[in-house]
mmCIF file of C-alpha atoms in Angstrom:
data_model
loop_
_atom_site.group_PDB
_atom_site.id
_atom_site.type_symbol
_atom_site.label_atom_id
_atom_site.label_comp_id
_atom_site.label_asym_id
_atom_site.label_seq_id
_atom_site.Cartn_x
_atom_site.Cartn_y
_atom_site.Cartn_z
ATOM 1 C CA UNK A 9 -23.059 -5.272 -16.873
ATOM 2 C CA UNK A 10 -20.778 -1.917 -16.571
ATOM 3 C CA UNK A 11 -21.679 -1.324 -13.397
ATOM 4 C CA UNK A 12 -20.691 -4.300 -11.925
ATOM 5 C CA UNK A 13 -17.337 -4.576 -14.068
ATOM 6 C CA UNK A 14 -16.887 -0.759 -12.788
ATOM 7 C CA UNK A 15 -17.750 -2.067 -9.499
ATOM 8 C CA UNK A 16 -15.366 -4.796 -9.152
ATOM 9 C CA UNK A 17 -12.453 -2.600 -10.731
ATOM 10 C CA UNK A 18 -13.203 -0.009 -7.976
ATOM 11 C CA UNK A 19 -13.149 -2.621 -5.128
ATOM 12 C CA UNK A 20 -9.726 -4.099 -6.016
ATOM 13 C CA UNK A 21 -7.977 -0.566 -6.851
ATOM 14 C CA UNK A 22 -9.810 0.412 -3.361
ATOM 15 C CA UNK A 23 -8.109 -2.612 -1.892
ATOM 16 C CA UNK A 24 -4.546 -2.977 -3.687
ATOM 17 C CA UNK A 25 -4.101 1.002 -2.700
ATOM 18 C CA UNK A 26 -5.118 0.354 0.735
ATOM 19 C CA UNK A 27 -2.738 -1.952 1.150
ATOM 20 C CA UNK A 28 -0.218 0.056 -0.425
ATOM 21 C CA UNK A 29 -1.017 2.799 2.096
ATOM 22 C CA UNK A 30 -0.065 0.665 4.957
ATOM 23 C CA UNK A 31 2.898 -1.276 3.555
ATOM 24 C CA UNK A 32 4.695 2.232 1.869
ATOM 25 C CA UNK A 33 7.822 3.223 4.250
ATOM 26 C CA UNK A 34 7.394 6.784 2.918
ATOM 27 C CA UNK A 35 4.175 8.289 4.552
ATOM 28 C CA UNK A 36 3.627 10.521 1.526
ATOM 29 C CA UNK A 37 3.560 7.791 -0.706
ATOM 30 C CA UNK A 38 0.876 6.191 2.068
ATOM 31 C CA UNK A 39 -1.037 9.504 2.235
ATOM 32 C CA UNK A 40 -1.435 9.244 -1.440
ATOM 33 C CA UNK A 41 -2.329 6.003 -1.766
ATOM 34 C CA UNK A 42 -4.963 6.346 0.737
ATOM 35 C CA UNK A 43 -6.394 9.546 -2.073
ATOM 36 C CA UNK A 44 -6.329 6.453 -4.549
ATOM 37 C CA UNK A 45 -8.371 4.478 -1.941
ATOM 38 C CA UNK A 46 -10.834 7.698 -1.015
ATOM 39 C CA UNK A 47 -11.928 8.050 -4.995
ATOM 40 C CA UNK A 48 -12.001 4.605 -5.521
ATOM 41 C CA UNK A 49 -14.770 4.745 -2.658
ATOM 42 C CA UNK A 50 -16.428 7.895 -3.893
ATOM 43 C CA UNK A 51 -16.126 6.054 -7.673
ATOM 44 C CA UNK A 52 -18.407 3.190 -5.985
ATOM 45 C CA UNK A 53 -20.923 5.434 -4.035
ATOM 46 C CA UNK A 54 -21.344 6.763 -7.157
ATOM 47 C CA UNK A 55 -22.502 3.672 -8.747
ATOM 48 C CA UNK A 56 -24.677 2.436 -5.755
ATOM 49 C CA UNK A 57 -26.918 5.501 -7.116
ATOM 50 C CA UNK A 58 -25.689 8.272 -3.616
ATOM 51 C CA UNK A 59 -24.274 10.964 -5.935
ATOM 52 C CA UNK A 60 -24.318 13.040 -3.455
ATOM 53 C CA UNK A 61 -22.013 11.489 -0.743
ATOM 54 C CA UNK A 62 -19.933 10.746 -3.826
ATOM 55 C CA UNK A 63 -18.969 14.305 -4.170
ATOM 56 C CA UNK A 64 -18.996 14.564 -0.718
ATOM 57 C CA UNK A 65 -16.194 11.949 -0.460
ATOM 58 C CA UNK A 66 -14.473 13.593 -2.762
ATOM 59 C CA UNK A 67 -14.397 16.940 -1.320
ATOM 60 C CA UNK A 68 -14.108 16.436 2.229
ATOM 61 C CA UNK A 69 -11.837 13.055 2.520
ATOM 62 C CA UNK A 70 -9.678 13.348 -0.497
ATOM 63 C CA UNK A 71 -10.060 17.169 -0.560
ATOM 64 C CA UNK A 72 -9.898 18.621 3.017
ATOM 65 C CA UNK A 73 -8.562 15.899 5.413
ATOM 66 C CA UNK A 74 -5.976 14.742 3.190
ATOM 67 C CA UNK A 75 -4.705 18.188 2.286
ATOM 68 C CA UNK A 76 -4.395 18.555 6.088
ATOM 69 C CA UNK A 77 -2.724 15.035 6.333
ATOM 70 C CA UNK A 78 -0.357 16.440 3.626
ATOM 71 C CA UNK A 79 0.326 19.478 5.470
ATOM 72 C CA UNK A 80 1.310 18.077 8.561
ATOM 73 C CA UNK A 81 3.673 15.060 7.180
ATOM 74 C CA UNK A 82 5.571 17.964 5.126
ATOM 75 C CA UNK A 83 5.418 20.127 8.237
ATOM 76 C CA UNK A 84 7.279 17.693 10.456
ATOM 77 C CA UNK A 85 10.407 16.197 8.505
ATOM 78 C CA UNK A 86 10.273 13.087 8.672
ATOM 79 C CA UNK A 87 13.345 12.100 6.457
ATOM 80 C CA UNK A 88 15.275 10.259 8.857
ATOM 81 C CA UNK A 89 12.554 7.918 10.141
ATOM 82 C CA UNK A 90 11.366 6.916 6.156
ATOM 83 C CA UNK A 91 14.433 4.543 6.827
ATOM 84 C CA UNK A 92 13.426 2.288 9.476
ATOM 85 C CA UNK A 93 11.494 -0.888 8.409
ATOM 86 C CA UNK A 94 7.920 -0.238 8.714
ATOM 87 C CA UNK A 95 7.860 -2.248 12.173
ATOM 88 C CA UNK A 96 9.734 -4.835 13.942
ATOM 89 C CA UNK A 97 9.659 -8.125 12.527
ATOM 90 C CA UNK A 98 7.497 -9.949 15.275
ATOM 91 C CA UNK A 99 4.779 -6.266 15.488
ATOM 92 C CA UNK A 100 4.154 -7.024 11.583
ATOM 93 C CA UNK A 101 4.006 -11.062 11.907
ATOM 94 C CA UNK A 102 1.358 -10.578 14.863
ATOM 95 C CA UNK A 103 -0.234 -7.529 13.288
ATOM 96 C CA UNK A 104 -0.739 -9.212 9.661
ATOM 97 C CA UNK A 105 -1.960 -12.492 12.067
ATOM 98 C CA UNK A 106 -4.650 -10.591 14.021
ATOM 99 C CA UNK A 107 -5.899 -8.849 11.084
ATOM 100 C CA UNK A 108 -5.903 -11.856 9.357
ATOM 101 C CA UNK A 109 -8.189 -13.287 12.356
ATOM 102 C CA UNK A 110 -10.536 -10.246 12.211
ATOM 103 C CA UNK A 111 -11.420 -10.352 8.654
ATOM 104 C CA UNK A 112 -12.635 -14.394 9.062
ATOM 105 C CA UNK A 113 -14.586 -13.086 12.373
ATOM 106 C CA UNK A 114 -16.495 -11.249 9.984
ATOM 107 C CA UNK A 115 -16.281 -13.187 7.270
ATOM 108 C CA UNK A 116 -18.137 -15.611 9.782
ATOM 109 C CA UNK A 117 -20.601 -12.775 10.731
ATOM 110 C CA UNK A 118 -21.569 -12.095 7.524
ATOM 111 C CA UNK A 119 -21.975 -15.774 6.211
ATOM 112 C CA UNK A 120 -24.215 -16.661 9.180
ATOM 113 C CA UNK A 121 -26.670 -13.614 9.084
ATOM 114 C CA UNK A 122 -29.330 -12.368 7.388
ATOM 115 C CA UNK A 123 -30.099 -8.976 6.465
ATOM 116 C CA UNK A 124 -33.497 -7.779 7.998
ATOM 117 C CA UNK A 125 -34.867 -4.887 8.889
ATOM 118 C CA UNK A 126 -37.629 -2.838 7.538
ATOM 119 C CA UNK A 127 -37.795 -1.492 4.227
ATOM 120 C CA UNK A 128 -38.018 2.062 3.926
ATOM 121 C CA UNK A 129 -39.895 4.230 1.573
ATOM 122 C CA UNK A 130 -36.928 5.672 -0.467
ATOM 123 C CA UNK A 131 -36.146 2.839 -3.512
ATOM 124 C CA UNK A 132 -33.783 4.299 -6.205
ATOM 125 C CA UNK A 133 -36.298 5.358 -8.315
ATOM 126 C CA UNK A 134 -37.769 7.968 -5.558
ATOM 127 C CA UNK A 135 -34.368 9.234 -4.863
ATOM 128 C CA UNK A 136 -33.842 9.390 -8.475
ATOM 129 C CA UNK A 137 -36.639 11.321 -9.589
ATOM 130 C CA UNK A 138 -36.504 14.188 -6.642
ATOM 131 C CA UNK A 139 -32.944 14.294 -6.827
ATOM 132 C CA UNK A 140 -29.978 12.583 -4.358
ATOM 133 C CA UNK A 141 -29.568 16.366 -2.778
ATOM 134 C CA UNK A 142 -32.867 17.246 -1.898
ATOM 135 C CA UNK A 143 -34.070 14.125 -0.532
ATOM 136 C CA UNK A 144 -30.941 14.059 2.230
ATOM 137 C CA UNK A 145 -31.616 17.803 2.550
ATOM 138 C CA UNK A 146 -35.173 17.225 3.389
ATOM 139 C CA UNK A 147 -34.431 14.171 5.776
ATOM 140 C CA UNK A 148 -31.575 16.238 7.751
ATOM 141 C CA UNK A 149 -33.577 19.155 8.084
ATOM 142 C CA UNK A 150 -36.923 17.482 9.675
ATOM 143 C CA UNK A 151 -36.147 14.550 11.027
ATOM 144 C CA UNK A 152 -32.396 14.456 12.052
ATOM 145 C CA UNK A 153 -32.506 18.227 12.472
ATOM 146 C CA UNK A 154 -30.832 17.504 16.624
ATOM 147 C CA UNK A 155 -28.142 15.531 15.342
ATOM 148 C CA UNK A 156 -27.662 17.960 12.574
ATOM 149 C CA UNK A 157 -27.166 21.344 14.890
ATOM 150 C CA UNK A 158 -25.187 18.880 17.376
ATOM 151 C CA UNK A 159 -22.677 18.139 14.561
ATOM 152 C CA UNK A 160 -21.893 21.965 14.010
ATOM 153 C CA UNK A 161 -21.003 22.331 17.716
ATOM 154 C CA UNK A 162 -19.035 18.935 17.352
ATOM 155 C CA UNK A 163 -17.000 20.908 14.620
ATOM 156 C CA UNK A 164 -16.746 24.113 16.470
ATOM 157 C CA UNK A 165 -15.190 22.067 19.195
ATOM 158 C CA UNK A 166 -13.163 20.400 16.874
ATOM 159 C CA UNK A 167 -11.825 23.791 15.895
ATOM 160 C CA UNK A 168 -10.783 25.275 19.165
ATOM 161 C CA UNK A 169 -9.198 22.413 20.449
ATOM 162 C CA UNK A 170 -7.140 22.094 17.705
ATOM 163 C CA UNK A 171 -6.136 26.020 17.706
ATOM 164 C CA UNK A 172 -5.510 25.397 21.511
ATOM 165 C CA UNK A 173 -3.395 22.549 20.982
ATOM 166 C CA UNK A 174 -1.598 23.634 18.025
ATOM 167 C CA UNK A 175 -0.661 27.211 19.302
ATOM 168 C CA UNK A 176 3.307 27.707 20.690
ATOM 169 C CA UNK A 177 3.457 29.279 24.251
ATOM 170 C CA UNK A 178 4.548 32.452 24.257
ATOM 171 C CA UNK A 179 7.064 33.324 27.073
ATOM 172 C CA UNK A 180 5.057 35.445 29.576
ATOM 173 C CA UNK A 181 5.633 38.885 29.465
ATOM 174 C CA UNK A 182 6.760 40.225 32.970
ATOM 175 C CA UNK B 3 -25.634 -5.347 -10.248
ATOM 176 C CA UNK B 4 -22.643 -6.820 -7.829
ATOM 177 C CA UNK B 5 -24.462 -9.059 -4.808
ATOM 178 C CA UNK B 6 -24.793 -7.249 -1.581
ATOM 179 C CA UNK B 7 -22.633 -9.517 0.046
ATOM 180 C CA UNK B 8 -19.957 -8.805 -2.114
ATOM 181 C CA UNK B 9 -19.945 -4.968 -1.276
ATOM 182 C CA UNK B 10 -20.284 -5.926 2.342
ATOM 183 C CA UNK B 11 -16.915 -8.341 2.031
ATOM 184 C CA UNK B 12 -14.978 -5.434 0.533
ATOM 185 C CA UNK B 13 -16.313 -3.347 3.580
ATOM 186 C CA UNK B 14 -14.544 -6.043 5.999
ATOM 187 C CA UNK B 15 -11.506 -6.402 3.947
ATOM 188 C CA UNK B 16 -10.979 -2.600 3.802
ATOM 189 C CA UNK B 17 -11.666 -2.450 7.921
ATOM 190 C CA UNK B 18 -9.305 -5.422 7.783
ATOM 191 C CA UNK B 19 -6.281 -3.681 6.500
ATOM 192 C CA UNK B 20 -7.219 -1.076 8.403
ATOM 193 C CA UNK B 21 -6.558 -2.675 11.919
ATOM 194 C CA UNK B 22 -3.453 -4.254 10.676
ATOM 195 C CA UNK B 23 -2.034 -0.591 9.479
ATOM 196 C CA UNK B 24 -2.887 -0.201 13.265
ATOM 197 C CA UNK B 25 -1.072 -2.260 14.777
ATOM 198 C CA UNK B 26 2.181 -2.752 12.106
ATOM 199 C CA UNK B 27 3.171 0.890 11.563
ATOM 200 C CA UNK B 28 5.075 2.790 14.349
ATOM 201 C CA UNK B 29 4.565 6.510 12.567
ATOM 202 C CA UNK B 30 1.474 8.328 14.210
ATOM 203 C CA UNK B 31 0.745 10.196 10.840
ATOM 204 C CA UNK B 32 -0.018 6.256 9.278
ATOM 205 C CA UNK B 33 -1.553 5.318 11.960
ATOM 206 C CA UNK B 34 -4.072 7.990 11.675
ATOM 207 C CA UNK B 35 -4.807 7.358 8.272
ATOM 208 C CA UNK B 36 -5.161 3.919 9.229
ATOM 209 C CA UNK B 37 -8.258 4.927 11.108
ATOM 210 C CA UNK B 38 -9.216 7.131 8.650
ATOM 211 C CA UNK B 39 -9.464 4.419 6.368
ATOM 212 C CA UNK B 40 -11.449 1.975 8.833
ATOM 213 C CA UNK B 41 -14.158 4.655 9.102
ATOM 214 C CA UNK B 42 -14.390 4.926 5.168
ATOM 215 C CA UNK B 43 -15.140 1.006 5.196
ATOM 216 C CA UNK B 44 -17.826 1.209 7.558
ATOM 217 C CA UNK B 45 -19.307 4.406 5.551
ATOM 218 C CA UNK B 46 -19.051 2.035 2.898
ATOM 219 C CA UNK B 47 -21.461 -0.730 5.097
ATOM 220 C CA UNK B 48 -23.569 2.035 5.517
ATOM 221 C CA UNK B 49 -24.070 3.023 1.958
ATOM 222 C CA UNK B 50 -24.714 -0.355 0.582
ATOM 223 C CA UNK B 51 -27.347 -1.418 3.425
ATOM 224 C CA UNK B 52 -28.943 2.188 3.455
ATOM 225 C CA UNK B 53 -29.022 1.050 -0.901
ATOM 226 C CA UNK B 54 -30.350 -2.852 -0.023
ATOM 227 C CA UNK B 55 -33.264 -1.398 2.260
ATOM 228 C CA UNK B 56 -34.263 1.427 0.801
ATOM 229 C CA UNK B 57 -33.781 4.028 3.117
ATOM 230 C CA UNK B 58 -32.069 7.492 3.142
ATOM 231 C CA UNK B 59 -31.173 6.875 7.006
ATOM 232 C CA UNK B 60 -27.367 5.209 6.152
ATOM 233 C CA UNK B 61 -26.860 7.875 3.555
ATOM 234 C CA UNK B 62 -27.155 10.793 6.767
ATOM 235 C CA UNK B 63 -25.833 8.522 8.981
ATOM 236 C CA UNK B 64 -22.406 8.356 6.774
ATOM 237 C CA UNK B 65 -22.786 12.389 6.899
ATOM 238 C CA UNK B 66 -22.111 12.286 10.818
ATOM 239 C CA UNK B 67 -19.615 9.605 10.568
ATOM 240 C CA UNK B 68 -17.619 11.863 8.277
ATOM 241 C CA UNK B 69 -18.069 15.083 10.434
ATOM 242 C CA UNK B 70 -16.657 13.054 13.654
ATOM 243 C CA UNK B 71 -13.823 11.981 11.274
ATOM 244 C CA UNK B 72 -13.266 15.664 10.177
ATOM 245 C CA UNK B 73 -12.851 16.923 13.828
ATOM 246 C CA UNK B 74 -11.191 14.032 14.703
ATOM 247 C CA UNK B 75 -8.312 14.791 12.337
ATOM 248 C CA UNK B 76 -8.328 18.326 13.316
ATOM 249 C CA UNK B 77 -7.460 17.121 16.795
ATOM 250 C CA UNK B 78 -5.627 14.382 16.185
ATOM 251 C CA UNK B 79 -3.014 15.956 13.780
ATOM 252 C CA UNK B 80 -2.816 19.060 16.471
ATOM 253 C CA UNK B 81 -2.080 16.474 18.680
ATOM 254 C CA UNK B 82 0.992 14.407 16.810
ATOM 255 C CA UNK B 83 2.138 18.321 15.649
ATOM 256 C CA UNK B 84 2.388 19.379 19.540
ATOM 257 C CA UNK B 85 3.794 15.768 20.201
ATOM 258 C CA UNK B 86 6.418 16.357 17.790
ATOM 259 C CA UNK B 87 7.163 19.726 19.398
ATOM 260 C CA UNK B 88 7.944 18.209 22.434
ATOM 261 C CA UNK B 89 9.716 15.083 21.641
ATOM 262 C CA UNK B 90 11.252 15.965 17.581
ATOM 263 C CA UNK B 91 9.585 12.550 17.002
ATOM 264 C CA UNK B 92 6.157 11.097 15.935
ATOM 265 C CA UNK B 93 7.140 7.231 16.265
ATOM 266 C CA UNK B 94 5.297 5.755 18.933
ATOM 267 C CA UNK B 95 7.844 3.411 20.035
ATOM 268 C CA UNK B 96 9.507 6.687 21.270
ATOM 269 C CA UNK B 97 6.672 8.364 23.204
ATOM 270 C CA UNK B 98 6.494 6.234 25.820
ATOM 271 C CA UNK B 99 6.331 8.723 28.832
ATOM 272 C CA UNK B 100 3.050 6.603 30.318
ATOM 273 C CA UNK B 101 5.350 3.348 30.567
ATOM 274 C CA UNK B 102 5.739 2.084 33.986
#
C-alpha cells in the first residue's frame, strides 16, 4: 500500500518537473528541475527493489552529469538569451502536436501487446537475499564481461575527445 | 504494487516530453538535457521489465545506457562550449552555417 502511494507520488513529481524542465525560460531553473526529475527516478528504482542503480542514479545523473550541465550553463552567460520566448509560436504549437502524437503511438503499442519473453532465474527474493550489488557484479563480470571492458574504452574515448574539443588553440610559436 | 503497465505509461510520457523539449527549445544546453531525460525514461522501461521477468539483464543493460549517456555529455557539452567559442551563441536558430 506505501509503495504504490510512494510510487505514484514519484511518477507525477517525475512528470510535473519534467515538464517544468522543458517549459522554464531560465536553463538553470531547467537544469534543476531535471535533478528533481533524476531523484524522483532513482526514488522509484528504489522501490522496484534495484537499490543499486538507485544510488547509481543518484550519483552519476544527478551527481556527475548535472554538475557538468551546471558548469557549462554558468560558464557560457547566457543572460541575454533567458529573454526570448522559449520558441516561436508555430515550433511550440507543432512541437507540443508531435509529441502529443508520439505518446498515443505508444500508448497504442503498449495497449495492443503483450509482454513475453522468458522468465529468468533472478525473482526479488534471489536478488534480495545475495544482495542487489553482488548479483550485478557477478553478472557483469562473467557474462557481460566484453561489453563491460568495451564500455571503459567508450569512456576513455569520451574523455579525449572532449579534452580535444574543449582545448583553445594556442597561436603557433614561430 | 503499481501494475506494470502503469510504470511502462510513465516511461512513454517521460520519453514524450522528452521529444517535445526537442523540438520546442532553441538553447542547445536544454536540448541536451532533453535527451538526457529521454534516455532516463527508457532506463526506466528497462528497470521495470528487467523487475516483471525476473532477470538481472535490464538492470546491466541500464548500466551501459548510462555510460553512453556519460560520454555523450562529455562530448556533447565540449561541443556547444567550442560552438559558443566560435559563434558567442548556443541558440540553434543562430548556427546555421550547414543551411543552403
Amino acid at each position: 500500500m506505501m509503495v504504490t502511494v510512494l510510487l505514484y507520488l514519484f511518477g507525477i513529481l517525475a512528470i510535473l518537473s519534467a515538464l517544468g524542465m522543458i517549459f522554464h525560460k531560465n536553463p538553470v531553473y531547467s537544469a534543476l528541475f531535471l535533478i528533481v526529475t533524476f531523484i524522483s527516478l532513482a526514488s522509484i528504482y528504489a522501490l522496484l527493489g534495484a537499490q543499486f542503480l538507485s544510488i547509481i542514479q543518484v550519483m552519476v545523473y544527478a551527481g556527475a552529469i548535472m554538475v557538468l550541465f551546471m558548469f557549462v550553463i554558468m560558464l557560457l552567460n547566457l543572460r541575454s538569451e533567458i529573454r526570448l520566448p522559449i520558441g516561436r509560436p508555430a515550433q511550440v504549437f507543432f512541437g507540443i502536436l508531435f509529441g502529443i502524437l508520439l505518446l498515443l503511438e505508444s500508448f497504442l503499442v503498449l495497449k495492443s501487446g503483450t509482454l513475453s519473453g522468458a522468465i529468468g532465474n533472478f525473482p526479488q527474493s534471489r536478488i534480495d537475499s545475495i544482495g542487489s550489488v553482488q548479483a550485478i557484479g557477478n553478472l557483469l563480470f562473467t557474462k557481460y564481461l566484453f561489453p563491460f571492458e568495451l564500455a571503459s574504452i567508450l569512456l576513455l574515448v569520451g574523455m579525449i575527445g572532449a579534452i580535444v574539443l574543449g582545448r583553445k588553440k594556442l597561436p603557433k610559436e614561430s | 504494487m503499481v501494475p506494470i503497465s502503469n510504470l511502462l505509461i510513465l516511461a512513454a510520457i517521460l520519453f514524450a516530453i522528452g521529444v517535445i523539449g526537442v523540438l520546442i527549445r532553441r538553447n542547445a544546453i536544454v536540448i541536451f538535457m532533453s535527451i538526457e531525460l529521454m534516455l532516463n525514461s527508457v532506463n526506466l522501461t528497462l528497470v521495470v521489465l528487467a523487475k516483471q521477468l525476473q532477470s538481472l539483464d535490464g538492470q546491466i543493460f541500464m548500466l551501459f545506457v548510462m555510460t553512453v549517456a556519460a560520454a555523450e555529455v562529455a562530448v556533447g557539452l565540449a561541443l556547444i562550449i567550442s560552438a559558443y567559442r566560435l559563434r558567442a551563441t548556443v541558440h540553434v536558430d543562430e548556427i546555421n552555417l550547414l543551411r543552403g
